Tab-separated table of C-alpha atoms in Angstrom:
chain	number	residue	atom	x	y	z
A	23	MET	CA	32.246	-16.003	-54.151
A	24	LYS	CA	32.276	-17.509	-50.674
A	25	LYS	CA	33.539	-15.032	-48.106
A	26	HIS	CA	35.837	-16.068	-45.285
A	27	PRO	CA	33.749	-16.278	-42.077
A	28	LEU	CA	36.310	-14.354	-40.018
A	29	ASN	CA	36.460	-11.506	-42.504
A	30	ARG	CA	32.682	-11.469	-42.601
A	31	ARG	CA	32.510	-11.277	-38.813
A	32	ILE	CA	35.005	-8.401	-38.756
A	33	ARG	CA	33.029	-6.457	-41.344
A	34	LEU	CA	29.778	-7.069	-39.476
A	35	ALA	CA	31.333	-5.848	-36.246
A	36	GLY	CA	32.441	-2.678	-37.996
A	37	LEU	CA	28.936	-2.086	-39.349
A	38	ALA	CA	27.463	-2.641	-35.918
A	39	MET	CA	29.841	-0.148	-34.302
A	40	ALA	CA	28.804	2.406	-36.877
A	41	ALA	CA	25.155	1.688	-36.130
A	42	GLY	CA	25.780	1.956	-32.423
A	43	THR	CA	25.036	-1.510	-31.078
A	44	ALA	CA	25.802	-5.168	-31.660
A	45	LEU	CA	24.875	-8.485	-30.162
A	46	ALA	CA	26.740	-11.700	-30.832
A	47	ALA	CA	25.968	-15.019	-29.264
A	48	GLY	CA	26.284	-18.726	-29.835
A	49	SER	CA	24.620	-21.745	-28.365
A	50	ALA	CA	26.454	-24.181	-26.132
A	51	GLN	CA	24.083	-26.848	-27.410
A	52	ALA	CA	24.829	-26.204	-31.073
A	53	GLN	CA	26.225	-29.028	-33.105
A	54	ASP	CA	29.053	-28.515	-35.554
A	55	LYS	CA	26.878	-27.192	-38.369
A	56	GLY	CA	28.511	-23.797	-38.575
A	57	SER	CA	27.396	-20.292	-37.736
A	58	VAL	CA	24.508	-18.317	-39.192
A	59	HIS	CA	24.751	-14.519	-39.088
A	60	LEU	CA	21.447	-12.653	-38.734
A	61	ALA	CA	21.211	-8.888	-39.105
A	62	TYR	CA	18.210	-6.923	-37.891
A	63	VAL	CA	16.949	-3.422	-37.220
A	64	GLU	CA	16.193	-2.442	-33.625
A	65	TRP	CA	12.395	-2.423	-33.933
A	66	SER	CA	10.406	-4.356	-31.347
A	67	SER	CA	8.893	-6.507	-34.109
A	68	GLU	CA	12.273	-7.410	-35.585
A	69	VAL	CA	13.864	-8.016	-32.188
A	70	ALA	CA	11.086	-10.530	-31.574
A	71	SER	CA	11.249	-12.282	-34.940
A	72	THR	CA	15.034	-12.412	-35.200
A	73	ASN	CA	15.420	-13.899	-31.731
A	74	VAL	CA	12.765	-16.510	-32.498
A	75	VAL	CA	14.564	-17.496	-35.701
A	76	ARG	CA	17.810	-17.618	-33.748
A	77	ALA	CA	16.269	-19.991	-31.204
A	78	VAL	CA	14.901	-22.236	-33.971
A	79	LEU	CA	18.228	-22.356	-35.807
A	80	GLU	CA	19.972	-23.215	-32.546
A	81	GLN	CA	17.449	-25.992	-31.947
A	82	ALA	CA	18.481	-27.334	-35.359
A	83	GLY	CA	22.127	-27.344	-34.279
A	84	TYR	CA	23.538	-24.062	-35.610
A	85	GLU	CA	25.425	-21.359	-33.814
A	86	VAL	CA	23.823	-17.969	-34.427
A	87	GLU	CA	25.231	-14.463	-34.337
A	88	MET	CA	22.938	-11.434	-34.317
A	89	THR	CA	23.944	-7.911	-35.270
A	90	SER	CA	21.755	-4.827	-34.836
A	91	LEU	CA	22.179	-2.308	-37.666
A	92	SER	CA	20.420	0.597	-39.287
A	93	ALA	CA	17.953	-0.470	-41.976
A	94	ALA	CA	20.280	0.590	-44.791
A	95	ALA	CA	23.296	-1.200	-43.279
A	96	MET	CA	21.180	-4.283	-42.593
A	97	TRP	CA	20.245	-4.639	-46.256
A	98	GLN	CA	23.781	-3.878	-47.399
A	99	SER	CA	25.233	-6.513	-45.071
A	100	VAL	CA	23.166	-9.237	-46.766
A	101	ALA	CA	23.969	-7.938	-50.251
A	102	THR	CA	27.706	-8.074	-49.551
A	103	GLY	CA	27.502	-11.435	-47.774
A	104	ASP	CA	28.580	-10.000	-44.430
A	105	ALA	CA	25.296	-11.282	-42.975
A	106	ASP	CA	23.564	-14.472	-44.018
A	107	ALA	CA	19.970	-13.308	-43.725
A	108	ILE	CA	17.394	-10.902	-42.346
A	109	VAL	CA	13.775	-11.581	-41.429
A	110	ALA	CA	13.044	-7.853	-41.264
A	111	ALA	CA	12.395	-6.677	-44.839
A	112	TRP	CA	9.217	-4.548	-44.963
A	113	LEU	CA	7.889	-4.645	-48.518
A	114	PRO	CA	6.742	-3.385	-50.914
A	115	THR	CA	6.816	0.173	-49.495
A	116	THR	CA	8.923	0.765	-46.394
A	117	HIS	CA	12.123	-0.830	-47.684
A	118	ALA	CA	11.425	-0.244	-51.376
A	119	ASP	CA	14.544	1.912	-51.811
A	120	TYR	CA	16.796	-0.783	-50.344
A	121	MET	CA	15.246	-3.501	-52.482
A	122	GLU	CA	15.708	-1.352	-55.563
A	123	ARG	CA	19.386	-0.851	-54.769
A	124	VAL	CA	20.411	-4.405	-53.863
A	125	GLY	CA	17.531	-6.633	-54.961
A	126	ASP	CA	19.630	-8.247	-57.679
A	127	GLU	CA	22.312	-9.168	-55.130
A	128	VAL	CA	20.112	-11.033	-52.592
A	129	ASP	CA	17.583	-13.875	-52.480
A	130	ASP	CA	14.018	-12.945	-51.521
A	131	LEU	CA	12.615	-15.974	-49.694
A	132	GLY	CA	9.151	-14.449	-49.550
A	133	VAL	CA	6.734	-13.460	-46.818
A	134	ASN	CA	7.273	-14.416	-43.177
A	135	LEU	CA	4.462	-12.209	-41.835
A	136	ASP	CA	1.385	-10.827	-43.576
A	137	GLY	CA	-0.877	-8.013	-42.413
A	138	THR	CA	1.338	-5.062	-41.557
A	139	LYS	CA	0.360	-1.409	-41.636
A	140	LEU	CA	2.139	1.952	-41.514
A	141	GLY	CA	0.833	5.383	-40.641
A	142	LEU	CA	0.434	8.147	-38.110
A	143	VAL	CA	-1.014	7.028	-34.792
A	144	VAL	CA	-2.843	8.981	-32.083
A	145	PRO	CA	-4.601	7.998	-28.849
A	146	ALA	CA	-8.158	6.803	-29.450
A	147	TYR	CA	-9.472	9.781	-27.446
A	148	SER	CA	-8.058	12.240	-29.977
A	149	ASP	CA	-10.637	14.481	-31.662
A	150	ILE	CA	-9.136	14.025	-35.114
A	151	ASP	CA	-9.393	11.049	-37.452
A	152	SER	CA	-7.393	12.101	-40.521
A	153	ILE	CA	-3.936	13.387	-41.362
A	154	ALA	CA	-5.695	16.183	-43.237
A	155	GLU	CA	-7.003	17.509	-39.911
A	156	LEU	CA	-3.602	17.849	-38.240
A	157	ASN	CA	-2.904	21.451	-39.258
A	158	ASP	CA	-6.143	22.623	-37.645
A	159	HIS	CA	-4.998	21.089	-34.354
A	160	ALA	CA	-1.239	21.575	-34.652
A	161	ASP	CA	-0.950	23.422	-31.333
A	162	ALA	CA	-2.589	20.571	-29.457
A	163	PHE	CA	0.088	18.250	-30.867
A	164	ASN	CA	2.899	20.626	-29.916
A	165	ASN	CA	3.511	21.217	-33.625
A	166	GLU	CA	5.443	17.962	-33.951
A	167	ILE	CA	5.239	14.357	-35.061
A	168	ILE	CA	7.262	11.981	-32.904
A	169	GLY	CA	9.261	9.676	-35.172
A	170	ILE	CA	11.813	6.904	-34.883
A	171	ASP	CA	15.389	6.454	-36.145
A	172	PRO	CA	16.165	8.795	-39.054
A	173	GLY	CA	17.332	6.010	-41.391
A	174	ALA	CA	14.059	4.088	-41.220
A	175	GLY	CA	11.946	3.807	-44.344
A	176	LEU	CA	8.926	4.846	-42.283
A	177	MET	CA	10.598	8.191	-41.632
A	178	GLY	CA	11.154	8.765	-45.339
A	179	LEU	CA	7.488	8.063	-46.010
A	180	THR	CA	6.479	10.399	-43.195
A	181	GLU	CA	8.596	13.166	-44.717
A	182	GLU	CA	6.541	12.638	-47.885
A	183	VAL	CA	3.378	12.872	-45.774
A	184	VAL	CA	4.529	16.201	-44.319
A	185	ASP	CA	5.123	17.547	-47.845
A	186	THR	CA	1.987	16.062	-49.426
A	187	TYR	CA	-0.349	17.411	-46.749
A	188	ASP	CA	1.719	20.607	-46.305
A	189	LEU	CA	1.780	19.970	-42.571
A	190	ASP	CA	2.819	22.633	-40.094
A	191	LEU	CA	4.143	19.918	-37.774
A	192	ALA	CA	7.851	19.109	-37.691
A	193	LEU	CA	8.940	15.474	-37.888
A	194	ARG	CA	11.166	14.722	-34.904
A	195	SER	CA	13.527	11.776	-35.225
A	196	GLY	CA	14.580	9.574	-32.340
A	197	SER	CA	14.126	5.849	-31.800
A	198	GLY	CA	11.380	3.333	-31.244
A	199	ALA	CA	11.951	3.684	-27.500
A	200	THR	CA	11.690	7.483	-27.468
A	201	MET	CA	8.548	7.276	-29.607
A	202	THR	CA	6.768	4.917	-27.206
A	203	ALA	CA	7.990	6.915	-24.201
A	204	ALA	CA	6.447	10.088	-25.652
A	205	LEU	CA	3.242	8.184	-26.375
A	206	GLU	CA	3.062	6.783	-22.840
A	207	SER	CA	3.704	10.176	-21.255
A	208	ALA	CA	0.985	11.867	-23.315
A	209	ILE	CA	-1.576	9.158	-22.553
A	210	GLN	CA	-0.828	9.285	-18.822
A	211	ASN	CA	-1.570	13.016	-18.949
A	212	GLU	CA	-4.495	12.643	-21.394
A	213	GLU	CA	-2.741	14.888	-23.877
A	214	ASP	CA	-2.691	14.790	-27.662
A	215	VAL	CA	0.309	13.246	-29.395
A	216	VAL	CA	0.927	11.933	-32.897
A	217	VAL	CA	3.610	9.337	-33.585
A	218	THR	CA	4.856	7.277	-36.487
A	219	GLY	CA	3.362	3.827	-36.097
A	220	TRP	CA	3.332	0.364	-37.565
A	221	THR	CA	1.575	-2.933	-37.038
A	222	PRO	CA	2.526	-5.335	-35.560
A	223	HIS	CA	3.690	-3.429	-32.480
A	224	TRP	CA	3.092	-4.048	-28.791
A	225	LYS	CA	1.804	-0.510	-28.207
A	226	PHE	CA	-1.543	-1.457	-29.742
A	227	ALA	CA	-1.989	-4.157	-27.110
A	228	ARG	CA	-1.054	-1.819	-24.275
A	229	TRP	CA	-2.993	1.332	-25.209
A	230	ASP	CA	-6.183	2.245	-27.058
A	231	LEU	CA	-4.864	3.809	-30.257
A	232	LYS	CA	-5.996	4.563	-33.789
A	233	TYR	CA	-4.386	5.247	-37.145
A	234	LEU	CA	-5.165	8.559	-38.779
A	235	GLU	CA	-6.806	8.164	-42.161
A	236	ASP	CA	-4.479	8.826	-45.096
A	237	PRO	CA	-6.744	10.053	-47.923
A	238	GLU	CA	-3.759	10.685	-50.206
A	239	ASN	CA	-2.571	7.094	-49.591
A	240	VAL	CA	1.040	8.139	-49.083
A	241	TYR	CA	1.704	5.253	-46.711
A	242	GLY	CA	0.165	2.778	-49.138
A	243	GLY	CA	-1.799	-0.307	-48.238
A	244	ALA	CA	-0.956	-3.267	-46.073
A	245	GLU	CA	2.614	-4.507	-46.260
A	246	GLN	CA	4.366	-7.782	-45.628
A	247	ILE	CA	7.607	-8.693	-43.891
A	248	HIS	CA	9.966	-10.774	-46.029
A	249	THR	CA	12.975	-12.959	-45.323
A	250	ILE	CA	16.049	-12.017	-47.362
A	251	ALA	CA	19.142	-14.242	-47.659
A	252	ARG	CA	22.560	-13.717	-49.137
A	253	GLN	CA	23.287	-15.363	-52.437
A	254	GLY	CA	25.131	-18.632	-51.980
A	255	LEU	CA	23.582	-19.507	-48.619
A	256	GLU	CA	21.315	-22.172	-50.122
A	257	GLU	CA	24.321	-24.035	-51.544
A	258	GLU	CA	26.528	-23.627	-48.464
A	259	MET	CA	23.941	-24.203	-45.695
A	260	PRO	CA	20.891	-25.816	-47.320
A	261	GLU	CA	19.236	-26.792	-44.028
A	262	ALA	CA	19.581	-23.322	-42.518
A	263	TYR	CA	18.312	-21.852	-45.778
A	264	ALA	CA	15.304	-24.206	-45.671
A	265	ILE	CA	14.456	-23.113	-42.114
A	266	LEU	CA	14.646	-19.455	-43.076
A	267	ASP	CA	12.545	-20.163	-46.149
A	268	ALA	CA	9.870	-21.981	-44.119
A	269	PHE	CA	9.676	-19.407	-41.299
A	270	GLU	CA	6.233	-17.773	-41.312
A	271	TRP	CA	3.966	-16.638	-38.496
A	272	THR	CA	1.085	-14.270	-37.754
A	273	PRO	CA	0.924	-10.769	-36.242
A	274	GLU	CA	-0.824	-12.318	-33.232
A	275	GLN	CA	2.024	-14.778	-32.669
A	276	MET	CA	4.609	-12.024	-33.052
A	277	GLY	CA	2.571	-9.889	-30.655
A	278	GLU	CA	2.837	-12.579	-27.968
A	279	VAL	CA	6.625	-12.356	-28.085
A	280	MET	CA	6.675	-8.565	-28.245
A	281	LEU	CA	4.497	-8.319	-25.136
A	282	MET	CA	6.806	-10.723	-23.306
A	283	ASN	CA	9.687	-8.430	-24.234
A	284	GLN	CA	7.997	-5.437	-22.594
A	285	GLU	CA	8.064	-6.982	-19.149
A	286	GLU	CA	10.506	-5.466	-16.663
A	287	ASP	CA	14.038	-6.877	-17.073
A	288	ALA	CA	12.867	-8.935	-20.062
A	289	ASP	CA	15.501	-10.784	-22.093
A	290	PRO	CA	14.319	-11.052	-25.730
A	291	TYR	CA	16.515	-14.093	-26.357
A	292	GLU	CA	15.256	-15.983	-23.299
A	293	ASN	CA	11.675	-15.031	-24.178
A	294	ALA	CA	12.182	-16.302	-27.726
A	295	LYS	CA	13.524	-19.620	-26.436
A	296	GLN	CA	10.538	-19.945	-24.109
A	297	TRP	CA	8.077	-19.149	-26.918
A	298	VAL	CA	9.772	-21.621	-29.260
A	299	GLU	CA	9.634	-24.322	-26.591
A	300	GLU	CA	5.927	-23.664	-26.001
A	301	ASN	CA	5.051	-23.614	-29.712
A	302	GLN	CA	6.791	-26.718	-31.007
A	303	ASP	CA	3.873	-27.678	-33.269
A	304	LEU	CA	4.492	-24.550	-35.320
A	305	VAL	CA	8.275	-24.740	-35.029
A	306	GLN	CA	8.267	-28.268	-36.433
A	307	GLU	CA	6.634	-26.867	-39.584
A	308	TRP	CA	9.719	-24.687	-40.069
A	309	LEU	CA	12.236	-27.472	-39.507
A	310	PRO	CA	13.170	-29.798	-42.390
A	311	GLU	CA	12.040	-33.378	-42.010
A	312	ALA	CA	14.744	-35.633	-40.613
């Protein structure tokens, strides 16, 4: 059933307030093609990709609204039709629980980025190379693992890691920003620190880091990021659906945008527009032929 756009916007706003933050914007240049609602989780990778998709959709003449949500709320918003799409579905492992719950209620448009990785990350100068070695050096790591937001799938996997390896380190939740701040502080002081990590992420371009080996393979192998759309979008907005379906880029291309977003006073939306303008050869591959 097609949902009334106003009701959908109200519900999205309520979800965003519960999650703690929301961003809504339109384009003055947009033609009268309607509005596309994109939900995303506040990870640097998804901030980059969602803003790029926004800029491309606006180039095609759509207005675009973006709403930042927790991972669980993001998936639920697409399943209920409150959001039109996400380009932030980490599969098959990180978001496996969400896909299991609502997979029958959404359209999986497939991979938009290949070559991701999850795990525990330490500075390259660290003396240890495996998760199995953490207990022997727990004091050096202040008996803690610095995590991100508690609702993230990565945190659930890391809880399994703590149990599987019987670690004496406590998993500390926070956010992506607090994780990178702790990492930066430790590196500046040449101290040991272990954080939850994923690729692609700008921290690997800024610092010399390494993943700890995971002999029990709790984190699994390489993952992919998928685009997920609400059911009915293809019929109601076929061109927007086609753009979302065609969107695909590399970790290196995403990394360019993420690094731009780390500059002082950076505006992720303005950076996305600049990147889209400078990469029109690729963007044209995502746009339907006239």
